[in-house]
Short mmCIF file of C-alpha atoms in Angstrom, two decimals:
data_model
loop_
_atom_site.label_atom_id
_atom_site.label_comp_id
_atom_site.label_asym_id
_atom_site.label_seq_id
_atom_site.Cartn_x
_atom_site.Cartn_y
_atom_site.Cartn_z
CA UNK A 11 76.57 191.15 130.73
CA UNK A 12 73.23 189.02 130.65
CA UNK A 13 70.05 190.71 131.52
CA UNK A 14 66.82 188.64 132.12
CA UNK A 15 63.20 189.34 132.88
CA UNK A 16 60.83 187.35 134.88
CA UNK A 17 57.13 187.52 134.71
CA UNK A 18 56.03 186.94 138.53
CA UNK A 19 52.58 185.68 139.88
CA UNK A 20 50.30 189.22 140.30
CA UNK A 21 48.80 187.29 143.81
CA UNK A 22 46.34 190.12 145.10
CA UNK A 23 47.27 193.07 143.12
CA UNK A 24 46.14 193.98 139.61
CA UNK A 25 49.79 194.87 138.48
CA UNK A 26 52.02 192.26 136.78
CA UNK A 27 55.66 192.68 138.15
CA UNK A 28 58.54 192.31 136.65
CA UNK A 29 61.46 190.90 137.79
CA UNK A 30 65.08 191.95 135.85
CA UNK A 31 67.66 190.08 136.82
CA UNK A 32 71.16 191.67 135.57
CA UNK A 33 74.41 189.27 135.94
CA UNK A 34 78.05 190.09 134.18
CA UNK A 35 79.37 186.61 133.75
CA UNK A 36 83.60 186.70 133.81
CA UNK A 37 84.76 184.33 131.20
CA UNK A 38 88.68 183.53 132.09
CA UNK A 39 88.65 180.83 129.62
CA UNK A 40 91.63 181.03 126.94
CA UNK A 41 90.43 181.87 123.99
CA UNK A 42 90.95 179.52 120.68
CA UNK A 43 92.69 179.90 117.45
CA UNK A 44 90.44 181.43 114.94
CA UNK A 45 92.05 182.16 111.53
CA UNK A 46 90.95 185.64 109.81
CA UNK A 47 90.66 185.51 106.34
CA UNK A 48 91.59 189.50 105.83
CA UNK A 49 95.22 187.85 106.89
CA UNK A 50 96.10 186.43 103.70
CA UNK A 51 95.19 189.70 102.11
CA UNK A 52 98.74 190.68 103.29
CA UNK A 53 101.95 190.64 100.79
CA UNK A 54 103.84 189.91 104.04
CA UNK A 55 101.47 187.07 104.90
CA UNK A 56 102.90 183.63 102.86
CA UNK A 57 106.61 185.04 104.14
CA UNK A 58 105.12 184.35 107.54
CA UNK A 59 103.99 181.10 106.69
CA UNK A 60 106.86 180.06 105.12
CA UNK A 61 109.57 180.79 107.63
CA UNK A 62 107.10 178.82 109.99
CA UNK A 63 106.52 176.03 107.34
CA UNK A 64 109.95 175.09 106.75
CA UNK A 65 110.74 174.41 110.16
CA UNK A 66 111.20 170.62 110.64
CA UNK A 67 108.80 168.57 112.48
CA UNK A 68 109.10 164.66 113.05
CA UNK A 69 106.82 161.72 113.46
CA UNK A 70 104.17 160.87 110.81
CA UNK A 71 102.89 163.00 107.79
CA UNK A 72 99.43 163.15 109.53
CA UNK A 73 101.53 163.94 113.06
CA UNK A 74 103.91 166.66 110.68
CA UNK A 75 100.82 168.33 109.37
CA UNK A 76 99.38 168.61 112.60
CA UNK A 77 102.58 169.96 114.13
CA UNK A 78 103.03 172.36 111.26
CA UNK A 79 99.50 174.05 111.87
CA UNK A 80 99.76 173.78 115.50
CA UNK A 81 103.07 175.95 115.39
CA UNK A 82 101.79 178.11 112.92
CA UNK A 83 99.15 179.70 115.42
CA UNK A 84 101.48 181.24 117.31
CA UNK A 85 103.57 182.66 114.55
CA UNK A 86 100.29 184.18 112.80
CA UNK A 87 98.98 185.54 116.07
CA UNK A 88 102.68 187.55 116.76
CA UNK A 89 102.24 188.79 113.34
CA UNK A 90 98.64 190.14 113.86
CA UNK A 91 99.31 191.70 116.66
CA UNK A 92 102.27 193.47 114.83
CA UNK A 93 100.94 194.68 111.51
CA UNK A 94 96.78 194.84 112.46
CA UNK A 95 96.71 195.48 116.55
CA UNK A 96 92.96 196.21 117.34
CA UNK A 97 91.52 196.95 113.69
CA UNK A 98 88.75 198.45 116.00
CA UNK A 99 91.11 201.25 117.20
CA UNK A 100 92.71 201.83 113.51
CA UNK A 101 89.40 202.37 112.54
CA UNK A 102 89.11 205.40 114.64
CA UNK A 103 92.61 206.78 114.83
CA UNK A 104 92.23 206.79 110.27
CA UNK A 105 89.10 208.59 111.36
CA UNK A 106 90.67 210.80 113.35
CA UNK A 107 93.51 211.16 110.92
CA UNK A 108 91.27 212.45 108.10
CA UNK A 109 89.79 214.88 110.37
CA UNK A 110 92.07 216.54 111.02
CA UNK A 111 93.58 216.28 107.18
CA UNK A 112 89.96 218.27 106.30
CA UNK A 113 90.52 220.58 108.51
CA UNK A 114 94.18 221.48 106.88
CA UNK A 115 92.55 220.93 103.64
CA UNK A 116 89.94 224.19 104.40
CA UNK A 117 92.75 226.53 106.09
CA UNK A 118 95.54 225.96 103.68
CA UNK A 119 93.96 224.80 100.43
CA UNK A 120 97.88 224.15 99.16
CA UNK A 121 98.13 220.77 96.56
CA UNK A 122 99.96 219.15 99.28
CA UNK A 123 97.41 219.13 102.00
CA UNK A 124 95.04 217.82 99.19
CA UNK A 125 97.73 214.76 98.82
CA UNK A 126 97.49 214.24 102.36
CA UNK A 127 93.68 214.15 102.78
CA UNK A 128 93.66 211.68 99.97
CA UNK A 129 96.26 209.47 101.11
CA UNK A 130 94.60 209.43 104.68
CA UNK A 131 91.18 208.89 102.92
CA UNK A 132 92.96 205.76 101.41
CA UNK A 133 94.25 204.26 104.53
CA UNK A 134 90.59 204.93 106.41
CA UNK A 135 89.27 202.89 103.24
CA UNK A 136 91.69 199.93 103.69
CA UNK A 137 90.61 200.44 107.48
CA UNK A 138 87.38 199.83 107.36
CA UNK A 139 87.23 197.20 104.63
CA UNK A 140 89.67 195.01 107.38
CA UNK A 141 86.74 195.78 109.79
CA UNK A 142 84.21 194.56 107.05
CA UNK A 143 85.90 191.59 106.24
CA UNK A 144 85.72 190.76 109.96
CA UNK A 145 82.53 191.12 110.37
CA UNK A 146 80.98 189.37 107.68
CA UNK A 147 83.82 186.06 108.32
CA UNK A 148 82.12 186.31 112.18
CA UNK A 149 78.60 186.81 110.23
CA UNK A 150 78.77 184.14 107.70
CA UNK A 151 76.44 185.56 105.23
CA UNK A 152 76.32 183.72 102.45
CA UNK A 153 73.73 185.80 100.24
CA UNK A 154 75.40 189.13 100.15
CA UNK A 155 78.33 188.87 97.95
CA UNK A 156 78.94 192.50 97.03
CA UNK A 157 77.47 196.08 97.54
CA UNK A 158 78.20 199.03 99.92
CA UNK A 159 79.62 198.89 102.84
CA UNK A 160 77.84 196.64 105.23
CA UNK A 161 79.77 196.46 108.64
CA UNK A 162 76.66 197.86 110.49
CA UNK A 163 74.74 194.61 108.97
CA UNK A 164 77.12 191.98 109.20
CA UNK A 165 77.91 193.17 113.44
CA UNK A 166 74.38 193.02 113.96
CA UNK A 167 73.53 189.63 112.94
CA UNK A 168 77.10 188.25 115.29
CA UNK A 169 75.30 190.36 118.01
CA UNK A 170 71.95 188.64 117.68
CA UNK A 171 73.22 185.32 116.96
CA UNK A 172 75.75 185.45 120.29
CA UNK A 173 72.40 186.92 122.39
CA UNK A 174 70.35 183.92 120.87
CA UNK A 175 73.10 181.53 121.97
CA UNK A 176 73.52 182.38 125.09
CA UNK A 177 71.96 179.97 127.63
CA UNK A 178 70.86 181.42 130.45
CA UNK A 179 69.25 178.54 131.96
CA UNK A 180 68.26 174.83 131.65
CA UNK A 181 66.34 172.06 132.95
CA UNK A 182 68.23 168.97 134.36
CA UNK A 183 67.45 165.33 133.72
CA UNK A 184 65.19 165.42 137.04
CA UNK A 185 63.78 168.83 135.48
CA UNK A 186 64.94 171.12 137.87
CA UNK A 187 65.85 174.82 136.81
CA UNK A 188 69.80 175.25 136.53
CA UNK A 189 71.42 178.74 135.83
CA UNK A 190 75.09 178.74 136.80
CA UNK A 191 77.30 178.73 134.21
CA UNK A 192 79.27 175.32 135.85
CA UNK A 193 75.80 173.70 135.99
CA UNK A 194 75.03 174.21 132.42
CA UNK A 195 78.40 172.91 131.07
CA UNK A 196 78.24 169.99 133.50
CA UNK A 197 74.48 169.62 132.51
CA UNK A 198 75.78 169.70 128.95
CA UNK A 199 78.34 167.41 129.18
CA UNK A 200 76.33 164.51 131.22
CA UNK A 201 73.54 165.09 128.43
CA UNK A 202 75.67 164.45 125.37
CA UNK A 203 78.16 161.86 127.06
CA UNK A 204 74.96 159.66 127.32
CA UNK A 205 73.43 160.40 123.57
CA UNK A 206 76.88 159.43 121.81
CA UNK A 207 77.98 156.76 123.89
CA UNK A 208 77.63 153.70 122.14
CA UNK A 209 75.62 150.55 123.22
CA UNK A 210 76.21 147.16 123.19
CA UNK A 211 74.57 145.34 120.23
CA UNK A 212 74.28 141.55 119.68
CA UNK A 213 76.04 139.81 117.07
CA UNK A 214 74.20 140.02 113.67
CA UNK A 215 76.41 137.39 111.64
CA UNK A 216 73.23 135.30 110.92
CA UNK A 217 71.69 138.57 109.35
CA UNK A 218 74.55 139.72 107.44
CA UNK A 219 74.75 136.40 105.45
CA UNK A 220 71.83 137.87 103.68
CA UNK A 221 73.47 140.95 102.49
CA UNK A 222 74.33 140.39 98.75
CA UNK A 223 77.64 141.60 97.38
CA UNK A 224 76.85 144.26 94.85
CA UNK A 225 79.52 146.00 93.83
CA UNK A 226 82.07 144.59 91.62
CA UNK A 227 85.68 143.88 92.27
CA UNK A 228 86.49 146.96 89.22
CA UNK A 229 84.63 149.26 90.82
CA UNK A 230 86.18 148.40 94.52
CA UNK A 231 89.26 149.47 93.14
CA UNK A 232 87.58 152.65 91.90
CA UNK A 233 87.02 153.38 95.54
CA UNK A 234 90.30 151.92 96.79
CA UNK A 235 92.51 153.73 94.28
CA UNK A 236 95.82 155.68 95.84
CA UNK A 237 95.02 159.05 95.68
CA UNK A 238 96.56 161.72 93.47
CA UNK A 239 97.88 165.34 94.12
CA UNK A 240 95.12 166.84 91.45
CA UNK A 241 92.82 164.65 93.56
CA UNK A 242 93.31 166.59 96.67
CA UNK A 243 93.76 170.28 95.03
CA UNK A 244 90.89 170.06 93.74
CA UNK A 245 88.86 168.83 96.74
CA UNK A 246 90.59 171.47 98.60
CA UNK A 247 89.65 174.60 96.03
CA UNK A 248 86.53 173.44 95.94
CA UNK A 249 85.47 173.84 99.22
CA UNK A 250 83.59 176.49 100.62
CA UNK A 251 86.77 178.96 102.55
CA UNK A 252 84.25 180.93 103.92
CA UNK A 253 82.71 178.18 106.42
CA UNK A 254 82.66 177.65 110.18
CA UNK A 255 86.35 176.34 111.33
CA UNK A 256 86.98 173.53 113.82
CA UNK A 257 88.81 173.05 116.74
CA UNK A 258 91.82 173.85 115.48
CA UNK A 259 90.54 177.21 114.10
CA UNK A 260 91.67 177.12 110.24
CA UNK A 261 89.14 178.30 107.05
CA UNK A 262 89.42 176.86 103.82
CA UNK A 263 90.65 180.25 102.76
CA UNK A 264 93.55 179.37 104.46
CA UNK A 265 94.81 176.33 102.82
CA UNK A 266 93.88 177.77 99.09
CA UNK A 267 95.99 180.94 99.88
CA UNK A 268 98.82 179.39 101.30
CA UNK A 269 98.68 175.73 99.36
CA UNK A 270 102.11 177.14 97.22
CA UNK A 271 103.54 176.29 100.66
CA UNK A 272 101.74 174.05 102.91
CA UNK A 273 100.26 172.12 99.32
CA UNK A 274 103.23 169.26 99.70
CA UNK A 275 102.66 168.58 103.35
CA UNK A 276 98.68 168.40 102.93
CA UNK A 277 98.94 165.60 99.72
CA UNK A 278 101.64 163.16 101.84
CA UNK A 279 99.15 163.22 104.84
CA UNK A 280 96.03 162.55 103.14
CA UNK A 281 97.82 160.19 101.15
CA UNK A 282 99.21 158.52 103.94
CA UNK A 283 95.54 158.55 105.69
CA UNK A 284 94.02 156.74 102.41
CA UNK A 285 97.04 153.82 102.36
CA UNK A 286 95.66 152.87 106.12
CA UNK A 287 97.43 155.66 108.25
CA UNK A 288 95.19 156.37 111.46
CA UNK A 289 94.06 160.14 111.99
CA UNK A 290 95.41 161.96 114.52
CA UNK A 291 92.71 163.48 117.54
CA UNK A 292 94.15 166.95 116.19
CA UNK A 293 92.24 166.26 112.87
CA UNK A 294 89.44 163.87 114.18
CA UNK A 295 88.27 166.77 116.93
CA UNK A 296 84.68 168.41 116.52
CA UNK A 297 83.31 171.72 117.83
CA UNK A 298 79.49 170.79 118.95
CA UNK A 299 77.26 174.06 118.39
CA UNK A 300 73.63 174.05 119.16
CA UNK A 301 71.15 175.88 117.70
CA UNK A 302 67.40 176.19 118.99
CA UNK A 303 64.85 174.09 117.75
CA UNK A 304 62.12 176.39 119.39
CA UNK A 305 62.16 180.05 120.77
CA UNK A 306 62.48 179.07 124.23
CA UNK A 307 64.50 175.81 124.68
CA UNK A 308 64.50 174.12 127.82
CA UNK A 309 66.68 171.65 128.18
CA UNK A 310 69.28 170.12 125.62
CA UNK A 311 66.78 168.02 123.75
CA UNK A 312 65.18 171.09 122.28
CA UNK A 313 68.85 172.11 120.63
CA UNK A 314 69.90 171.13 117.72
CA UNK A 315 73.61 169.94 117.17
CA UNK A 316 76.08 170.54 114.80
CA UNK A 317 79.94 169.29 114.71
CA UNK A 318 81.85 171.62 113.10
CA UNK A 319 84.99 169.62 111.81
CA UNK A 320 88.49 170.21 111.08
CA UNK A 321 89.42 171.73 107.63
CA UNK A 322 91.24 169.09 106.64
CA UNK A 323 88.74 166.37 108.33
CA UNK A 324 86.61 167.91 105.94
CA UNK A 325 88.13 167.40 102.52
CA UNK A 326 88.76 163.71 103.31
CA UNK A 327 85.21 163.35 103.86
CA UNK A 328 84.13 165.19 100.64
CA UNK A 329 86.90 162.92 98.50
CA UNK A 330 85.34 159.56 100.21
CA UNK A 331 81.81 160.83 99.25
CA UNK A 332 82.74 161.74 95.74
CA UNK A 333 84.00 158.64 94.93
CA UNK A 334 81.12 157.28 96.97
CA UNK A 335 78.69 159.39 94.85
CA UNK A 336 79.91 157.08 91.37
CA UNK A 337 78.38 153.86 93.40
CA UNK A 338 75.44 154.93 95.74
CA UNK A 339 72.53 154.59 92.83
CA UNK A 340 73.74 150.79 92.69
CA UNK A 341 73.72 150.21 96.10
CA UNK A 342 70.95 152.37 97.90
CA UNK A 343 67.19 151.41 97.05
CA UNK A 344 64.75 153.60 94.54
CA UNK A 345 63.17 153.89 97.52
CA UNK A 346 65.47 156.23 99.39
CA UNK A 347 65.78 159.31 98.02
CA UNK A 348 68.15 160.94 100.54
CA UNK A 349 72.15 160.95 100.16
CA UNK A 350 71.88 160.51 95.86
CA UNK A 351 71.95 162.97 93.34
CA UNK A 352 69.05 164.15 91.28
CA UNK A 353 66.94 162.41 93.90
CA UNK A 354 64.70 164.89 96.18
CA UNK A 355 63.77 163.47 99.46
CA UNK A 356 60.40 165.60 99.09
CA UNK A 357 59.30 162.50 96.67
CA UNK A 358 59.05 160.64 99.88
CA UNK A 359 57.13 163.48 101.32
CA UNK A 360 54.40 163.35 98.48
CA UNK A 361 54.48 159.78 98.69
CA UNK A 362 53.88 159.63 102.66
CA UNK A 363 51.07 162.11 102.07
CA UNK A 364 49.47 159.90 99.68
CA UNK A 365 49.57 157.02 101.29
CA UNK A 366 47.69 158.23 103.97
CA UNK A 367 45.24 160.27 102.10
CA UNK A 368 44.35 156.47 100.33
CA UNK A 369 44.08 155.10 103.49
CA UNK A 370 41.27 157.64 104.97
CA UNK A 371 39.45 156.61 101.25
CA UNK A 372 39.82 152.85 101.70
CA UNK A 373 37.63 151.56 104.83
CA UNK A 374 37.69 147.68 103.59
CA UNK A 375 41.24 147.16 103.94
CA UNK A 376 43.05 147.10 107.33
CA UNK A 377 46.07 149.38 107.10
CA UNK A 378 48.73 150.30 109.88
CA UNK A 379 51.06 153.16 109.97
CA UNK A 380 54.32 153.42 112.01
CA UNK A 381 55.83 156.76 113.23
CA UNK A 382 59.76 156.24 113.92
CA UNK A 383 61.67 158.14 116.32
CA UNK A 384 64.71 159.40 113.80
CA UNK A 385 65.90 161.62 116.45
CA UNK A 386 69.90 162.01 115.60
CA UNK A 387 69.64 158.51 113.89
CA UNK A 388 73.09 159.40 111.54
CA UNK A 389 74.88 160.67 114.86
CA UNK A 390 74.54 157.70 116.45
CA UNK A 391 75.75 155.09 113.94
CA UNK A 392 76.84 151.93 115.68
CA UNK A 393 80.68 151.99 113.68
CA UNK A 394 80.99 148.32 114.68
CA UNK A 395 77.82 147.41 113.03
CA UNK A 396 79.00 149.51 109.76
CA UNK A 397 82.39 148.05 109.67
CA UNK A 398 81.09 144.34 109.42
CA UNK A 399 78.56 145.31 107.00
CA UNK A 400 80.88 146.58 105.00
#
């Protein structure tokens, strides 16, 4: 259910009216894969994934991995609906469970009715620290580590966050007001289509004659070197589990709790991807989530965007910029103080400020300052451009 208010014109009277608007929007779309981390909390949980794992898949290791994980939804989503059902409902029929337990407890008194209320005290426990665990995954709180219970906390920030996402309406590229839910998504779609579609660009051979070499042939191969298996584990552990899945729905919780099974499988495909393997569209698929810019967005140029990539998408990228990281302060300027460590882009801040506050002070010499339009400059990288630079 959406509800929105209007503030109409007051015309002749002295009363501003109100108009509230109330709409239940019927979402028949299927709904995606997402991958609860209170799963692998389960003994029964890596028997699951096994019996699934082992089943053979053929084509590629990149094309086997994605088969693997692709099956795998289905077999962890029979299993959930087995052993958890609606945690919701558990929640209430443990509650239930121990009152009625209390209630023995004060008529009999008897050691065996205490047993009982404690043992269905346990179980509402493990209950409601499933619900927890789903809340805060759906939260993503990062600050709060530990404490009491905080289900009431954690559903409150999903429910603002889903009420601040919601987009009731938007402004079309002639600016007209749109509010259907078709309208928006087309509106969406046009919008983005045109910002990432890429545009011709002349040849710039003559320019990149001028581009020195710097980096030496010893320290290509640093950056070229076949991966290992420590390599990868280690990239993989060190991610953050609790993070925003992709398309394909999987945390990084996932692949540390079951990498005794799924480790081999991972290491031949990222292997395979580093000796010149393409990536599959299973792994190279993005969520796009926008976010406000302002309180009252509208139209799509006052959201910001975020791609929320695969799992395993993710640790290739975060090898590549690790070994990356070893060359950038040879390559990238002192000037740039973005994208190397121990280098704070507010430097450039100060310096900007500066700069400007010498030019109010210096009347004699003719100064000019340019203000660039960076809008999503890194999201629109021209790849051919990149490759023949590199």
């Amino acid at each position: 259910m959406s509800l929105t208010v209007s503030h109409l014109i007051r015309d002749s009277s002295d009363h501003a009216p109100l108009l509230i608007s109330v709409s239940t929007r019927l979402d028949n779309k299927p709904q995606s894969f997402r991958f609860l981390n209170f799963w692998t909390s389960r003994e029964d949980f890596l028997p699951i994934v096994r019996d699934s794992w082992k089943q053979p898949c053929s084509g590629s290791p990149l094309q086997v991995l994605c088969c693997k994980l692709k099956r795998l939804q289905g077999a962890v989503q029979v299993w959930n609906r087995v052993v958890f059902g609606d945690i919701f409902q558990a929640v209430r029929q443990k509650e239930e469970e121990v009152r009625l337990a209390e209630i023995r407890m004060e008529s009999d008194g008897s050691e065996a009715a205490r047993v009982q209320l404690h043992l269905a005290q346990g179980r509402l426990r493990a209950a409601l620290r499933v619900e927890e665990v789903f809340w805060k995954q759906k939260a993503r709180v990062r600050w709060l580590q530990e404490g009491d219970r905080n289900t009431k906390f954690f559903h409150s920030v999903v429910k603002h966050r889903t009420v601040r996402s919601i987009v009731h309406k938007i402004r079309n590229d002639r600016g007209e007001w749109i509010e259907s839910e078709a309208e928006i998504g087309a509106e969406a779609v046009r919008y983005f289509e045109r910002l990432f579609t890429a545009q011709h660009i002349a040849s710039s051979s003559t320019l990149l004659q001028h581009i020195p070499k710097i980096l030496t042939d010893e320290e290509n191969g640093l950056l070229e070197q076949v991966l290992s298996a420590e390599e990868i584990r280690s990239a993989v552990f060190a991610m953050d589990g609790e993070s925003a899945p992709g398309p394909d729905g999987y945390t990084g919780k996932f692949f540390t709790a079951a990498w005794s099974v799924i480790g081999e499988d991972v290491v031949r495909a990222m292997c395979s991807f580093f000796c010149g393997a393409e990536l599959p569209r299973a792994i190279t698929a993005t969520s796009i989530v926008l976010i406000p810019k302002i309180v009252h967005p509208q139209n799509f140029s006052h959201f910001c965007l975020i791609s929320l990539c695969n799992f395993v998408n993710k640790v290739l990228s975060q090898i590549l910029a690790d070994r990356l990281a070893q060359v950038l302060p040879k390559i990238i300027s002192p000037q740039q103080s973005g994208f190397v460590r121990r280098r704070l882009i507010s430097d450039n801040f100060l310096l900007a400020q500066e700069l400007l506050s010498s030019m109010g002070r210096s009347p004699r010499n003719a100064d000019v300052v340019l203000k660039l339009d960076m809008s999503k400059a890194y999201d629109r990288v021209s790849w051919a451009f990149l490759t023949m630079v590199l």
